PDB file of C-alpha atoms and ligand atoms in Angstrom:
ATOM      1  CA  MET A 652       1.119  14.360  13.690  1.00 52.00           C
ATOM      2  CA  ASN A 653      -1.485  14.862  12.023  1.00 60.00           C
ATOM      3  CA  LEU A 654      -1.435  16.486   8.800  1.00 63.00           C
ATOM      4  CA  THR A 655      -3.658  17.300   6.348  1.00 69.00           C
ATOM      5  CA  GLN A 656      -3.429  16.537   2.768  1.00 67.00           C
ATOM      6  CA  GLU A 657      -4.126  20.206   2.353  1.00 72.00           C
ATOM      7  CA  GLU A 658      -1.721  21.335   5.028  1.00 71.00           C
ATOM      8  CA  ILE A 659       1.219  18.761   3.423  1.00 66.00           C
ATOM      9  CA  LEU A 660       0.787  20.423   0.144  1.00 66.00           C
ATOM     10  CA  ASN A 661       0.947  24.474   1.670  1.00 67.00           C
ATOM     11  CA  SER A 662       3.874  24.020   3.838  1.00 63.00           C
ATOM     12  CA  GLY A 663       5.415  23.037   1.105  1.00 58.00           C
ATOM     13  CA  HIS A 664       6.412  19.189   1.591  1.00 54.00           C
ATOM     14  CA  ARG A 665       5.182  18.676  -2.556  1.00 59.00           C
ATOM     15  CA  LEU A 666       7.976  20.745  -4.012  1.00 54.00           C
ATOM     16  CA  GLN A 667      11.125  18.242  -3.665  1.00 73.00           C
ATOM     17  CA  ALA A 668      12.052  14.716  -1.633  1.00 83.00           C
ATOM     18  CA  ALA A 669      14.009  14.984   1.240  1.00 83.00           C
ATOM     19  CA  PRO A 670      17.488  13.360   0.179  1.00 86.00           C
ATOM     20  CA  VAL A 671      17.397   9.146  -0.115  1.00 88.00           C
ATOM     21  CA  ASP A 672      18.122   7.637   3.308  1.00 86.00           C
ATOM     22  CA  SER A 673      18.369  11.168   5.393  1.00 83.00           C
ATOM     23  CA  TRP A 674      15.199  10.231   7.953  1.00 79.00           C
ATOM     24  CA  ARG A 675      17.520   7.744   8.319  1.00 80.00           C
ATOM     25  CA  ILE A 676      19.435  10.292  10.478  1.00 75.00           C
ATOM     26  CA  TYR A 677      15.939  11.452  12.202  1.00 64.00           C
ATOM     27  CA  ASP A 678      15.240  10.565  15.420  1.00 60.00           C
ATOM     28  CA  GLU A 679      13.680   8.261  16.629  1.00 59.00           C
ATOM     29  CA  ASP A 680      12.259   9.308  19.360  1.00 59.00           C
ATOM     30  CA  ASN A 681       9.959  11.825  17.463  1.00 56.00           C
ATOM     31  CA  PRO A 682       9.020   9.606  14.318  1.00 55.00           C
ATOM     32  CA  ILE A 683       7.767  11.761  12.261  1.00 54.00           C
ATOM     33  CA  PRO A 684       6.658  11.022   9.021  1.00 49.00           C
ATOM     34  CA  GLY A 685       5.453   8.085  11.630  1.00 57.00           C
ATOM     35  CA  TYR A 686       2.217   5.284  10.510  1.00 60.00           C
ATOM     36  CA  PHE A 687      -0.648   6.599   8.696  1.00 64.00           C
ATOM     37  CA  GLU A 688       1.395   9.416   7.518  1.00 72.00           C
ATOM     38  CA  PHE A 689       0.998   8.142   3.562  1.00 74.00           C
ATOM     39  CA  ASP A 690       1.045  12.106   1.892  1.00 77.00           C
ATOM     40  CA  TRP A 691       3.915  12.574   4.799  1.00 77.00           C
ATOM     41  CA  LEU A 692       5.933   9.817   2.875  1.00 78.00           C
ATOM     42  CA  SER A 693       5.191   9.800   0.090  1.00 79.00           C
ATOM     43  CA  SER A 694       5.726  13.376  -0.329  1.00 81.00           C
ATOM     44  CA  ARG A 695       8.855  13.791   1.561  1.00 83.00           C
ATOM     45  CA  HIS A 696      10.127   9.793   2.462  1.00 88.00           C
ATOM     46  CA  PRO A 697       9.820   7.655  -0.849  1.00 92.00           C
ATOM     47  CA  ASP A 698      12.116   5.398  -0.449  1.00 94.00           C
ATOM     48  CA  LEU A 699      11.859   4.964   3.133  1.00 92.00           C
ATOM     49  CA  TYR A 700       8.299   4.529   1.864  1.00 92.00           C
ATOM     50  CA  HIS A 701       9.571   1.948  -0.876  1.00 95.00           C
ATOM     51  CA  ARG A 702      12.025   0.020   0.938  1.00 95.00           C
ATOM     52  CA  PHE A 703       9.572  -0.897   3.842  1.00 95.00           C
ATOM     53  CA  ALA A 704       6.696  -2.026   0.770  1.00 95.00           C
ATOM     54  CA  LEU A 705       7.544  -5.806   0.907  1.00 97.00           C
ATOM     55  CA  SER A 706       4.195  -6.130   1.862  1.00 98.00           C
ATOM     56  CA  THR A 707       3.193  -4.935  -1.471  1.00 98.00           C
ATOM     57  CA  VAL A 708       5.706  -7.749  -3.428  1.00 98.00           C
ATOM     58  CA  GLY A 709       3.580 -10.039  -0.914  1.00 98.00           C
ATOM     59  CA  LEU A 710      -0.511  -8.686  -2.391  1.00 98.00           C
ATOM     60  CA  ILE A 711       0.502  -8.577  -5.811  1.00 98.00           C
ATOM     61  CA  GLU A 712       2.242 -12.139  -5.708  1.00 98.00           C
ATOM     62  CA  LYS A 713      -0.340 -13.370  -4.835  1.00 98.00           C
ATOM     63  CA  LEU A 714      -3.539 -11.582  -7.190  1.00 98.00           C
ATOM     64  CA  HIS A 715      -2.287 -13.230  -9.625  1.00 98.00           C
ATOM     65  CA  MET A 716      -2.747 -16.529  -8.916  1.00 97.00           C
ATOM     66  CA  LEU A 717      -6.292 -15.107  -8.550  1.00 97.00           C
ATOM     67  CA  ILE A 718      -6.351 -13.675 -11.328  1.00 98.00           C
ATOM     68  CA  ASP A 719      -5.334 -13.488 -14.818  1.00 98.00           C
ATOM     69  CA  LEU A 720      -4.245  -9.707 -15.952  1.00 98.00           C
ATOM     70  CA  THR A 721      -2.973 -10.891 -18.680  1.00 98.00           C
ATOM     71  CA  ASN A 722      -4.557  -8.489 -21.962  1.00 96.00           C
ATOM     72  CA  CYS A 723      -5.401  -5.901 -19.511  1.00 98.00           C
ATOM     73  CA  VAL A 724      -5.798  -2.161 -18.645  1.00 98.00           C
ATOM     74  CA  VAL A 725      -4.818  -1.548 -15.321  1.00 98.00           C
ATOM     75  CA  LEU A 726      -4.963   1.401 -13.031  1.00 98.00           C
ATOM     76  CA  ASP A 727      -3.684   1.408  -9.655  1.00 98.00           C
ATOM     77  CA  ILE A 728      -5.363   4.469  -7.644  1.00 98.00           C
ATOM     78  CA  GLY A 729      -2.544   5.500  -4.830  1.00 96.00           C
ATOM     79  CA  ALA A 730       0.402   4.142  -6.342  1.00 97.00           C
ATOM     80  CA  GLY A 731       3.206   5.127  -4.031  1.00 95.00           C
ATOM     81  CA  THR A 732       6.516   3.867  -5.212  1.00 96.00           C
ATOM     82  CA  GLY A 733       5.481   1.901  -7.634  1.00 96.00           C
ATOM     83  CA  ARG A 734       5.621  -1.246  -6.592  1.00 97.00           C
ATOM     84  CA  SER A 735       1.791  -2.269  -7.032  1.00 98.00           C
ATOM     85  CA  ALA A 736       2.289  -0.449 -10.295  1.00 98.00           C
ATOM     86  CA  MET A 737       5.072  -3.067 -11.212  1.00 97.00           C
ATOM     87  CA  GLY A 738       3.880  -5.944 -10.216  1.00 98.00           C
ATOM     88  CA  ALA A 739       0.761  -6.381 -11.519  1.00 98.00           C
ATOM     89  CA  ALA A 740       3.434  -5.266 -14.835  1.00 98.00           C
ATOM     90  CA  GLU A 741       4.307  -8.095 -15.219  1.00 97.00           C
ATOM     91  CA  LYS A 742       0.475  -9.703 -16.311  1.00 98.00           C
ATOM     92  CA  ALA A 743      -0.860  -6.285 -17.522  1.00 98.00           C
ATOM     93  CA  LYS A 744      -0.714  -4.667 -20.920  1.00 98.00           C
ATOM     94  CA  ARG A 745      -0.761  -1.401 -20.280  1.00 98.00           C
ATOM     95  CA  VAL A 746      -0.779   0.196 -16.133  1.00 98.00           C
ATOM     96  CA  PHE A 747      -2.236   4.182 -15.413  1.00 98.00           C
ATOM     97  CA  ALA A 748      -0.347   3.732 -12.252  1.00 98.00           C
ATOM     98  CA  VAL A 749      -1.996   7.572  -9.767  1.00 98.00           C
ATOM     99  CA  ASP A 750      -0.430   9.074  -7.231  1.00 95.00           C
ATOM    100  CA  TYR A 751      -1.419  12.620  -5.878  1.00 91.00           C
ATOM    101  CA  TYR A 752       2.308  14.066  -4.838  1.00 89.00           C
ATOM    102  CA  GLU A 753       4.735  14.773  -7.064  1.00 89.00           C
ATOM    103  CA  ALA A 754       8.328  13.682  -4.879  1.00 89.00           C
ATOM    104  CA  VAL A 755       6.637   9.913  -5.033  1.00 92.00           C
ATOM    105  CA  VAL A 756       4.976   9.574  -8.012  1.00 94.00           C
ATOM    106  CA  PHE A 757       9.100  11.622  -9.711  1.00 94.00           C
ATOM    107  CA  PHE A 758      10.088   8.259  -7.351  1.00 95.00           C
ATOM    108  CA  GLY A 759       8.419   6.380  -9.291  1.00 96.00           C
ATOM    109  CA  LYS A 760       8.877   7.219 -13.044  1.00 97.00           C
ATOM    110  CA  SER A 761      13.293   6.240 -11.413  1.00 96.00           C
ATOM    111  CA  GLN A 762      12.130   3.435 -10.668  1.00 95.00           C
ATOM    112  CA  LEU A 763      10.561   2.052 -13.699  1.00 96.00           C
ATOM    113  CA  GLN A 764      13.668   3.493 -16.229  1.00 96.00           C
ATOM    114  CA  GLN A 765      16.055   1.245 -13.160  1.00 95.00           C
ATOM    115  CA  THR A 766      14.007  -1.669 -14.308  1.00 94.00           C
ATOM    116  CA  HIS A 767      13.410  -1.246 -17.957  1.00 95.00           C
ATOM    117  CA  THR A 768       9.425  -1.352 -17.107  1.00 96.00           C
ATOM    118  CA  LYS A 769       7.783   0.157 -20.430  1.00 96.00           C
ATOM    119  CA  ASN A 770       4.229  -0.569 -20.115  1.00 98.00           C
ATOM    120  CA  VAL A 771       3.164   1.846 -16.917  1.00 98.00           C
ATOM    121  CA  ASP A 772       2.279   5.480 -17.575  1.00 97.00           C
ATOM    122  CA  TYR A 773       2.711   7.179 -13.662  1.00 97.00           C
ATOM    123  CA  ILE A 774       0.225  10.373 -13.904  1.00 96.00           C
ATOM    124  CA  ASN A 775       0.034  13.036 -11.032  1.00 93.00           C
ATOM    125  CA  GLY A 776      -3.298  12.467 -10.394  1.00 95.00           C
ATOM    126  CA  ASN A 777      -6.114  12.837  -7.705  1.00 95.00           C
ATOM    127  CA  ARG A 778      -8.607   9.630  -6.995  1.00 97.00           C
ATOM    128  CA  ASP A 779     -11.751  11.687  -6.809  1.00 97.00           C
ATOM    129  CA  HIS A 780     -10.770  13.388 -10.141  1.00 97.00           C
ATOM    130  CA  LEU A 781      -8.950  10.715 -11.413  1.00 98.00           C
ATOM    131  CA  PRO A 782      -7.095  11.718 -14.993  1.00 96.00           C
ATOM    132  CA  LEU A 783      -8.736   8.635 -17.002  1.00 98.00           C
ATOM    133  CA  PRO A 784     -11.726   9.047 -19.230  1.00 98.00           C
ATOM    134  CA  GLU A 785     -14.730   6.775 -18.325  1.00 98.00           C
ATOM    135  CA  ASN A 786     -15.656   3.610 -19.463  1.00 98.00           C
ATOM    136  CA  SER A 787     -11.317   2.759 -19.729  1.00 98.00           C
ATOM    137  CA  VAL A 788      -9.185   0.479 -18.334  1.00 98.00           C
ATOM    138  CA  ASP A 789     -10.397  -3.466 -17.445  1.00 98.00           C
ATOM    139  CA  VAL A 790      -9.052  -4.037 -13.460  1.00 98.00           C
ATOM    140  CA  VAL A 791      -9.014  -0.704 -11.060  1.00 98.00           C
ATOM    141  CA  ILE A 792      -5.613  -2.030  -8.677  1.00 98.00           C
ATOM    142  CA  ASN A 793      -6.070  -0.017  -4.825  1.00 97.00           C
ATOM    143  CA  ALA A 794      -2.878  -0.903  -2.325  1.00 98.00           C
ATOM    144  CA  TRP A 795      -3.793  -0.370   1.233  1.00 96.00           C
ATOM    145  CA  ALA A 796      -4.821   3.214  -0.200  1.00 94.00           C
ATOM    146  CA  GLU A 797      -7.661   4.789   0.119  1.00 93.00           C
ATOM    147  CA  LEU A 798     -10.312   4.777  -2.573  1.00 95.00           C
ATOM    148  CA  ASN A 799     -13.609   6.618  -4.031  1.00 97.00           C
ATOM    149  CA  PRO A 800     -15.424   4.341  -5.816  1.00 96.00           C
ATOM    150  CA  GLU A 801     -17.635   6.816  -7.822  1.00 97.00           C
ATOM    151  CA  GLU A 802     -14.041   7.845  -9.689  1.00 98.00           C
ATOM    152  CA  ALA A 803     -13.310   4.381 -10.047  1.00 98.00           C
ATOM    153  CA  TYR A 804     -16.422   2.469 -10.783  1.00 98.00           C
ATOM    154  CA  ARG A 805     -16.689   5.845 -13.716  1.00 98.00           C
ATOM    155  CA  THR A 806     -13.360   4.450 -15.260  1.00 98.00           C
ATOM    156  CA  LEU A 807     -13.912   0.732 -15.026  1.00 98.00           C
ATOM    157  CA  LYS A 808     -15.347  -1.027 -18.361  1.00 98.00           C
ATOM    158  CA  PRO A 809     -18.466  -2.888 -17.732  1.00 97.00           C
ATOM    159  CA  ASN A 810     -18.065  -5.779 -15.968  1.00 95.00           C
ATOM    160  CA  GLY A 811     -14.633  -5.012 -15.076  1.00 98.00           C
ATOM    161  CA  HIS A 812     -12.894  -6.016 -11.896  1.00 98.00           C
ATOM    162  CA  LEU A 813     -12.346  -3.650  -8.433  1.00 97.00           C
ATOM    163  CA  ILE A 814     -10.058  -4.931  -5.861  1.00 98.00           C
ATOM    164  CA  GLN A 815      -8.336  -3.515  -2.727  1.00 98.00           C
ATOM    165  CA  LEU A 816      -5.879  -4.708  -1.578  1.00 98.00           C
ATOM    166  CA  GLY A 817      -4.487  -4.838   2.512  1.00 98.00           C
ATOM    167  CA  ALA A 818      -4.471  -5.901   5.451  1.00 97.00           C
ATOM    168  CA  ILE A 819      -7.300  -7.040   7.056  1.00 97.00           C
ATOM    169  CA  PRO A 820      -8.867  -5.471   9.405  1.00 93.00           C
ATOM    170  CA  ASN A 821      -7.480  -7.006  12.755  1.00 94.00           C
ATOM    171  CA  ALA A 822      -3.810  -6.698  11.675  1.00 95.00           C
ATOM    172  CA  LEU A 823      -2.834  -3.219  10.354  1.00 93.00           C
ATOM    173  CA  CYS A 824       1.193  -2.970  11.719  1.00 94.00           C
ATOM    174  CA  GLY A 825       1.352  -6.508  10.945  1.00 97.00           C
ATOM    175  CA  GLU A 826       2.674  -8.385  13.576  1.00 97.00           C
ATOM    176  CA  LEU A 827       3.721  -5.335  15.630  1.00 96.00           C
ATOM    177  CA  THR A 828      -0.508  -4.957  15.776  1.00 94.00           C
ATOM    178  CA  SER A 829      -0.428  -5.554  19.539  1.00 93.00           C
ATOM    179  CA  GLN A 830       3.277  -4.301  20.617  1.00 91.00           C
ATOM    180  CA  LEU A 831       2.142  -1.047  19.060  1.00 90.00           C
ATOM    181  CA  ALA A 832      -2.296  -0.935  19.969  1.00 88.00           C
ATOM    182  CA  LEU A 833      -0.789   0.765  22.923  1.00 82.00           C
ATOM    183  CA  ASP A 834       1.557   3.618  21.250  1.00 83.00           C
ATOM    184  CA  PHE A 835      -1.532   4.278  19.086  1.00 82.00           C
ATOM    185  CA  PRO A 836      -4.944   4.300  20.673  1.00 80.00           C
ATOM    186  CA  TRP A 837      -6.974   4.279  16.973  1.00 78.00           C
ATOM    187  CA  LEU A 838      -5.123   0.581  16.081  1.00 83.00           C
ATOM    188  CA  PRO A 839      -8.095  -2.197  16.819  1.00 82.00           C
ATOM    189  CA  LYS A 840      -8.348  -3.385  20.083  1.00 83.00           C
ATOM    190  CA  ASP A 841      -9.682  -6.811  19.205  1.00 91.00           C
ATOM    191  CA  CYS A 842      -5.245  -7.991  17.374  1.00 93.00           C
ATOM    192  CA  ALA A 843      -5.211 -10.564  15.408  1.00 95.00           C
ATOM    193  CA  PRO A 844      -3.814 -13.545  17.149  1.00 95.00           C
ATOM    194  CA  SER A 845       0.003 -13.950  17.353  1.00 95.00           C
ATOM    195  CA  GLU A 846      -0.874 -17.728  15.803  1.00 97.00           C
ATOM    196  CA  VAL A 847      -1.779 -15.331  12.226  1.00 98.00           C
ATOM    197  CA  PHE A 848       1.370 -14.397  11.326  1.00 98.00           C
ATOM    198  CA  GLU A 849       3.094 -17.774  11.335  1.00 97.00           C
ATOM    199  CA  PRO A 850       4.955 -19.140   8.980  1.00 96.00           C
ATOM    200  CA  GLY A 851       2.474 -20.975   6.591  1.00 94.00           C
ATOM    201  CA  TYR A 852      -0.757 -20.151   8.928  1.00 98.00           C
ATOM    202  CA  PRO A 853      -3.806 -21.501   6.483  1.00 98.00           C
ATOM    203  CA  ASP A 854      -5.169 -19.218   4.031  1.00 98.00           C
ATOM    204  CA  VAL A 855      -8.664 -17.912   4.833  1.00 97.00           C
ATOM    205  CA  TYR A 856     -11.179 -18.199   1.207  1.00 96.00           C
ATOM    206  CA  CYS A 857     -13.795 -16.521   1.561  1.00 94.00           C
ATOM    207  CA  THR A 858     -17.498 -15.381   0.236  1.00 93.00           C
ATOM    208  CA  ALA A 859     -19.647 -12.320  -0.460  1.00 89.00           C
ATOM    209  CA  ASP A 860     -22.948 -11.808  -1.486  1.00 85.00           C
ATOM    210  CA  ASN A 861     -23.643  -7.795  -2.471  1.00 82.00           C
ATOM    211  CA  SER A 862     -25.374  -6.288  -4.829  1.00 89.00           C
ATOM    212  CA  ILE A 863     -23.353  -3.132  -3.868  1.00 91.00           C
ATOM    213  CA  TRP A 864     -20.190  -2.895  -2.585  1.00 91.00           C
ATOM    214  CA  ASN A 865     -18.492   0.112  -1.891  1.00 90.00           C
ATOM    215  CA  GLY A 866     -21.321   1.992  -2.678  1.00 92.00           C
ATOM    216  CA  ILE A 867     -21.271   0.939  -6.438  1.00 94.00           C
ATOM    217  CA  PRO A 868     -23.410  -1.820  -7.980  1.00 94.00           C
ATOM    218  CA  ILE A 869     -21.363  -5.285  -8.485  1.00 94.00           C
ATOM    219  CA  THR A 870     -22.343  -9.053 -10.181  1.00 94.00           C
ATOM    220  CA  GLY A 871     -21.442 -11.739  -8.150  1.00 87.00           C
ATOM    221  CA  PRO A 872     -20.364 -12.403  -4.674  1.00 92.00           C
ATOM    222  CA  ILE A 873     -17.440 -11.170  -3.779  1.00 95.00           C
ATOM    223  CA  ASN A 874     -14.380 -12.729  -3.071  1.00 96.00           C
ATOM    224  CA  VAL A 875     -11.707 -12.074   0.059  1.00 96.00           C
ATOM    225  CA  GLN A 876      -7.951 -14.535  -0.571  1.00 97.00           C
ATOM    226  CA  GLN A 877      -6.580 -13.931   3.445  1.00 98.00           C
ATOM    227  CA  PHE A 878      -3.318 -15.267   3.363  1.00 98.00           C
ATOM    228  CA  THR A 879       0.378 -15.152   5.881  1.00 98.00           C
ATOM    229  CA  TYR A 880       2.909 -12.857   3.702  1.00 98.00           C
ATOM    230  CA  VAL A 881       6.758 -12.966   5.885  1.00 98.00           C
ATOM    231  CA  ALA A 882       8.327  -9.885   4.186  1.00 98.00           C
ATOM    232  CA  ASP A 883      12.658 -10.148   4.685  1.00 97.00           C
ATOM    233  CA  TYR A 884      14.294  -7.150   4.834  1.00 96.00           C
ATOM    234  CA  LYS A 885      18.278  -7.098   3.868  1.00 89.00           C
ATOM    235  CA  ASP A 886      18.824  -7.420   8.146  1.00 95.00           C
ATOM    236  CA  TYR A 887      17.573  -7.492  11.438  1.00 97.00           C
ATOM    237  CA  SER A 888      19.328  -3.348  11.583  1.00 95.00           C
ATOM    238  CA  GLU A 889      17.307  -2.678   8.087  1.00 95.00           C
ATOM    239  CA  ALA A 890      14.093  -4.126   9.742  1.00 96.00           C
ATOM    240  CA  ALA A 891      14.411  -2.476  12.650  1.00 94.00           C
ATOM    241  CA  SER A 892      15.332   0.715  11.561  1.00 90.00           C
ATOM    242  CA  LEU A 893      12.923   0.825   8.911  1.00 91.00           C
ATOM    243  CA  THR A 894       9.806  -0.007  11.407  1.00 91.00           C
ATOM    244  CA  GLY A 895      11.553   2.311  14.347  1.00 87.00           C
ATOM    245  CA  ARG A 896      11.139   5.354  11.849  1.00 84.00           C
ATOM    246  CA  LEU A 897       7.328   4.516  11.444  1.00 85.00           C
ATOM    247  CA  TYR A 898       5.912   3.679  14.534  1.00 86.00           C
ATOM    248  CA  GLY A 899       8.798   4.562  16.730  1.00 83.00           C
ATOM    249  CA  PRO A 900      10.794   3.731  19.407  1.00 86.00           C
ATOM    250  CA  ARG A 901       8.454   0.104  20.618  1.00 90.00           C
ATOM    251  CA  ALA A 902       9.310  -1.276  16.778  1.00 92.00           C
ATOM    252  CA  LYS A 903      12.728  -0.541  16.584  1.00 91.00           C
ATOM    253  CA  HIS A 904      13.464  -2.398  19.877  1.00 94.00           C
ATOM    254  CA  TYR A 905      10.912  -5.354  18.976  1.00 96.00           C
ATOM    255  CA  PHE A 906      13.668  -6.143  15.750  1.00 97.00           C
ATOM    256  CA  MET A 907      16.809  -4.903  17.472  1.00 96.00           C
ATOM    257  CA  THR A 908      16.494  -7.345  20.285  1.00 98.00           C
ATOM    258  CA  ARG A 909      14.460 -10.358  18.768  1.00 98.00           C
ATOM    259  CA  LYS A 910      18.129  -9.876  15.986  1.00 98.00           C
ATOM    260  CA  GLN A 911      14.931 -11.252  13.139  1.00 98.00           C
ATOM    261  CA  SER A 912      15.139  -9.345   9.825  1.00 98.00           C
ATOM    262  CA  THR A 913      11.612 -10.731   8.536  1.00 98.00           C
ATOM    263  CA  PHE A 914       7.820  -8.982   9.374  1.00 98.00           C
ATOM    264  CA  SER A 915       5.180 -10.919   8.852  1.00 98.00           C
ATOM    265  CA  TRP A 916       1.663  -9.913   8.232  1.00 98.00           C
ATOM    266  CA  ARG A 917      -2.140 -10.607   7.194  1.00 98.00           C
ATOM    267  CA  LEU A 918      -3.000 -10.067   3.422  1.00 98.00           C
ATOM    268  CA  GLN A 919      -6.727  -9.424   2.350  1.00 98.00           C
ATOM    269  CA  ILE A 920      -7.489  -9.627  -1.391  1.00 98.00           C
ATOM    270  CA  ILE A 921     -10.536  -8.026  -1.463  1.00 97.00           C
ATOM    271  CA  LEU A 922     -11.433  -8.181  -5.626  1.00 97.00           C
ATOM    272  CA  GLY A 923     -15.431  -8.225  -7.405  1.00 96.00           C
ATOM    273  CA  GLN A 924     -16.922  -7.256 -10.927  1.00 96.00           C
ATOM    274  CA  ILE A 925     -19.177  -4.335 -11.663  1.00 96.00           C
ATOM    275  CA  ARG A 926     -22.177  -4.063 -12.709  1.00 95.00           C
ATOM    276  CA  LYS A 927     -23.016  -0.993 -15.476  1.00 93.00           C
TER     277      LYS A 927
HETATM  278  C1  SAM B1846       0.284   3.109   1.443  1.00 59.13           C
HETATM  279  S1  SAM B1846       1.410   3.769   0.380  1.00 59.13           S
HETATM  280  C2  SAM B1846       0.558   2.285  -1.297  1.00 59.13           C
HETATM  281  C3  SAM B1846       1.453   2.646  -1.931  1.00 59.13           C
HETATM  282  C4  SAM B1846       0.695   1.697  -3.087  1.00 59.13           C
HETATM  283  N1  SAM B1846      -0.179   1.294  -3.873  1.00 59.13           N
HETATM  284  C5  SAM B1846       1.862   0.416  -2.472  1.00 59.13           C
HETATM  285  O1  SAM B1846       0.728  -0.753  -2.283  1.00 59.13           O
HETATM  286  O2  SAM B1846       3.074   0.339  -2.186  1.00 59.13           O
HETATM  287  C6  SAM B1846      -1.228   5.488  -0.996  1.00 59.13           C
HETATM  288  C7  SAM B1846      -0.647   5.888  -0.920  1.00 59.13           C
HETATM  289  O3  SAM B1846      -1.583   7.177  -1.529  1.00 59.13           O
HETATM  290  C8  SAM B1846      -1.826   8.342  -2.290  1.00 59.13           C
HETATM  291  N2  SAM B1846      -2.518   9.152  -2.059  1.00 59.13           N
HETATM  292  C9  SAM B1846      -2.524  10.371  -0.978  1.00 59.13           C
HETATM  293  N3  SAM B1846      -3.495  10.735  -1.978  1.00 59.13           N
HETATM  294  C10 SAM B1846      -4.164  10.451  -2.504  1.00 59.13           C
HETATM  295  C11 SAM B1846      -4.733  11.326  -3.460  1.00 59.13           C
HETATM  296  N4  SAM B1846      -5.802  12.189  -3.309  1.00 59.13           N
HETATM  297  N5  SAM B1846      -4.750  10.101  -5.028  1.00 59.13           N
HETATM  298  C12 SAM B1846      -3.944  10.435  -5.800  1.00 59.13           C
HETATM  299  N6  SAM B1846      -2.258   9.368  -4.416  1.00 59.13           N
HETATM  300  C13 SAM B1846      -3.358   9.659  -3.357  1.00 59.13           C
HETATM  301  C14 SAM B1846      -0.136   8.666  -1.198  1.00 59.13           C
HETATM  302  O4  SAM B1846       0.277   9.692  -1.611  1.00 59.13           O
HETATM  303  C15 SAM B1846       0.516   7.326  -1.180  1.00 59.13           C
HETATM  304  O5  SAM B1846       1.659   7.077  -2.307  1.00 59.13           O
END
């Protein structure tokens, strides 16, 4: 089931998130919300996304090794339940967390309260019309979310950094990618080799000399860091129920039969400095 942003809004999913944990009682043979339906997830089941999204924790841990966010004003576009924003806020002076759906913004704000995080401002807004003035932030981060590069560029100060966080292109569903290729025909055919998901598989670092990236001017090389991160869920039934709900029965079966609580990802951070 593919729902457009407009359909989700029109069908009323912005009204209220479903009760916490209600996704657990749904039929996993009919896995909706499903993977790549992040708008549905954020607006309807933010608690499901939040429990699932441990890969973002790995991305932010690694990001802190690549760039010092101390004293930076950071804008997190498509902030979701706040894993990326709150992770950045551990170092940054201030973080603006922008997301389109009221339910996920509400959920994110409650996370801020629970964790006593004071330096994050959640804003209900659209990546295509960011609710921030031009030249107002030092760093834009974009974790597992779509980007409007022109808008990101507008809000960045001269020489600010644009950072994209997610999976390497042929491992969008982590170690499940090749398993799920049968179910999701849009997944890449050339899935990443299984050894890259082994814990301790070496990082790859490279640079690309571009003057334009995502259609916007940049200075110096783009830095790309790829690494393996092993997310650890509470137990294997938690891993099975989360992934079953998101990806369907094949994923659930994978974790149940292996009694495996870990989920390995090959992740990627792309970092560029804009030219203005
Ligand atoms: C996959 S989630 C990523 C959440 C978070 N950055 C993380 O890594 O855990 C993508 C987010 O983008 C948000 N989103 C979708 N359309 C958007 C838009 N037009 N403007 C801002 N956010 C949007 C969704 O609501 C969702 O929360």
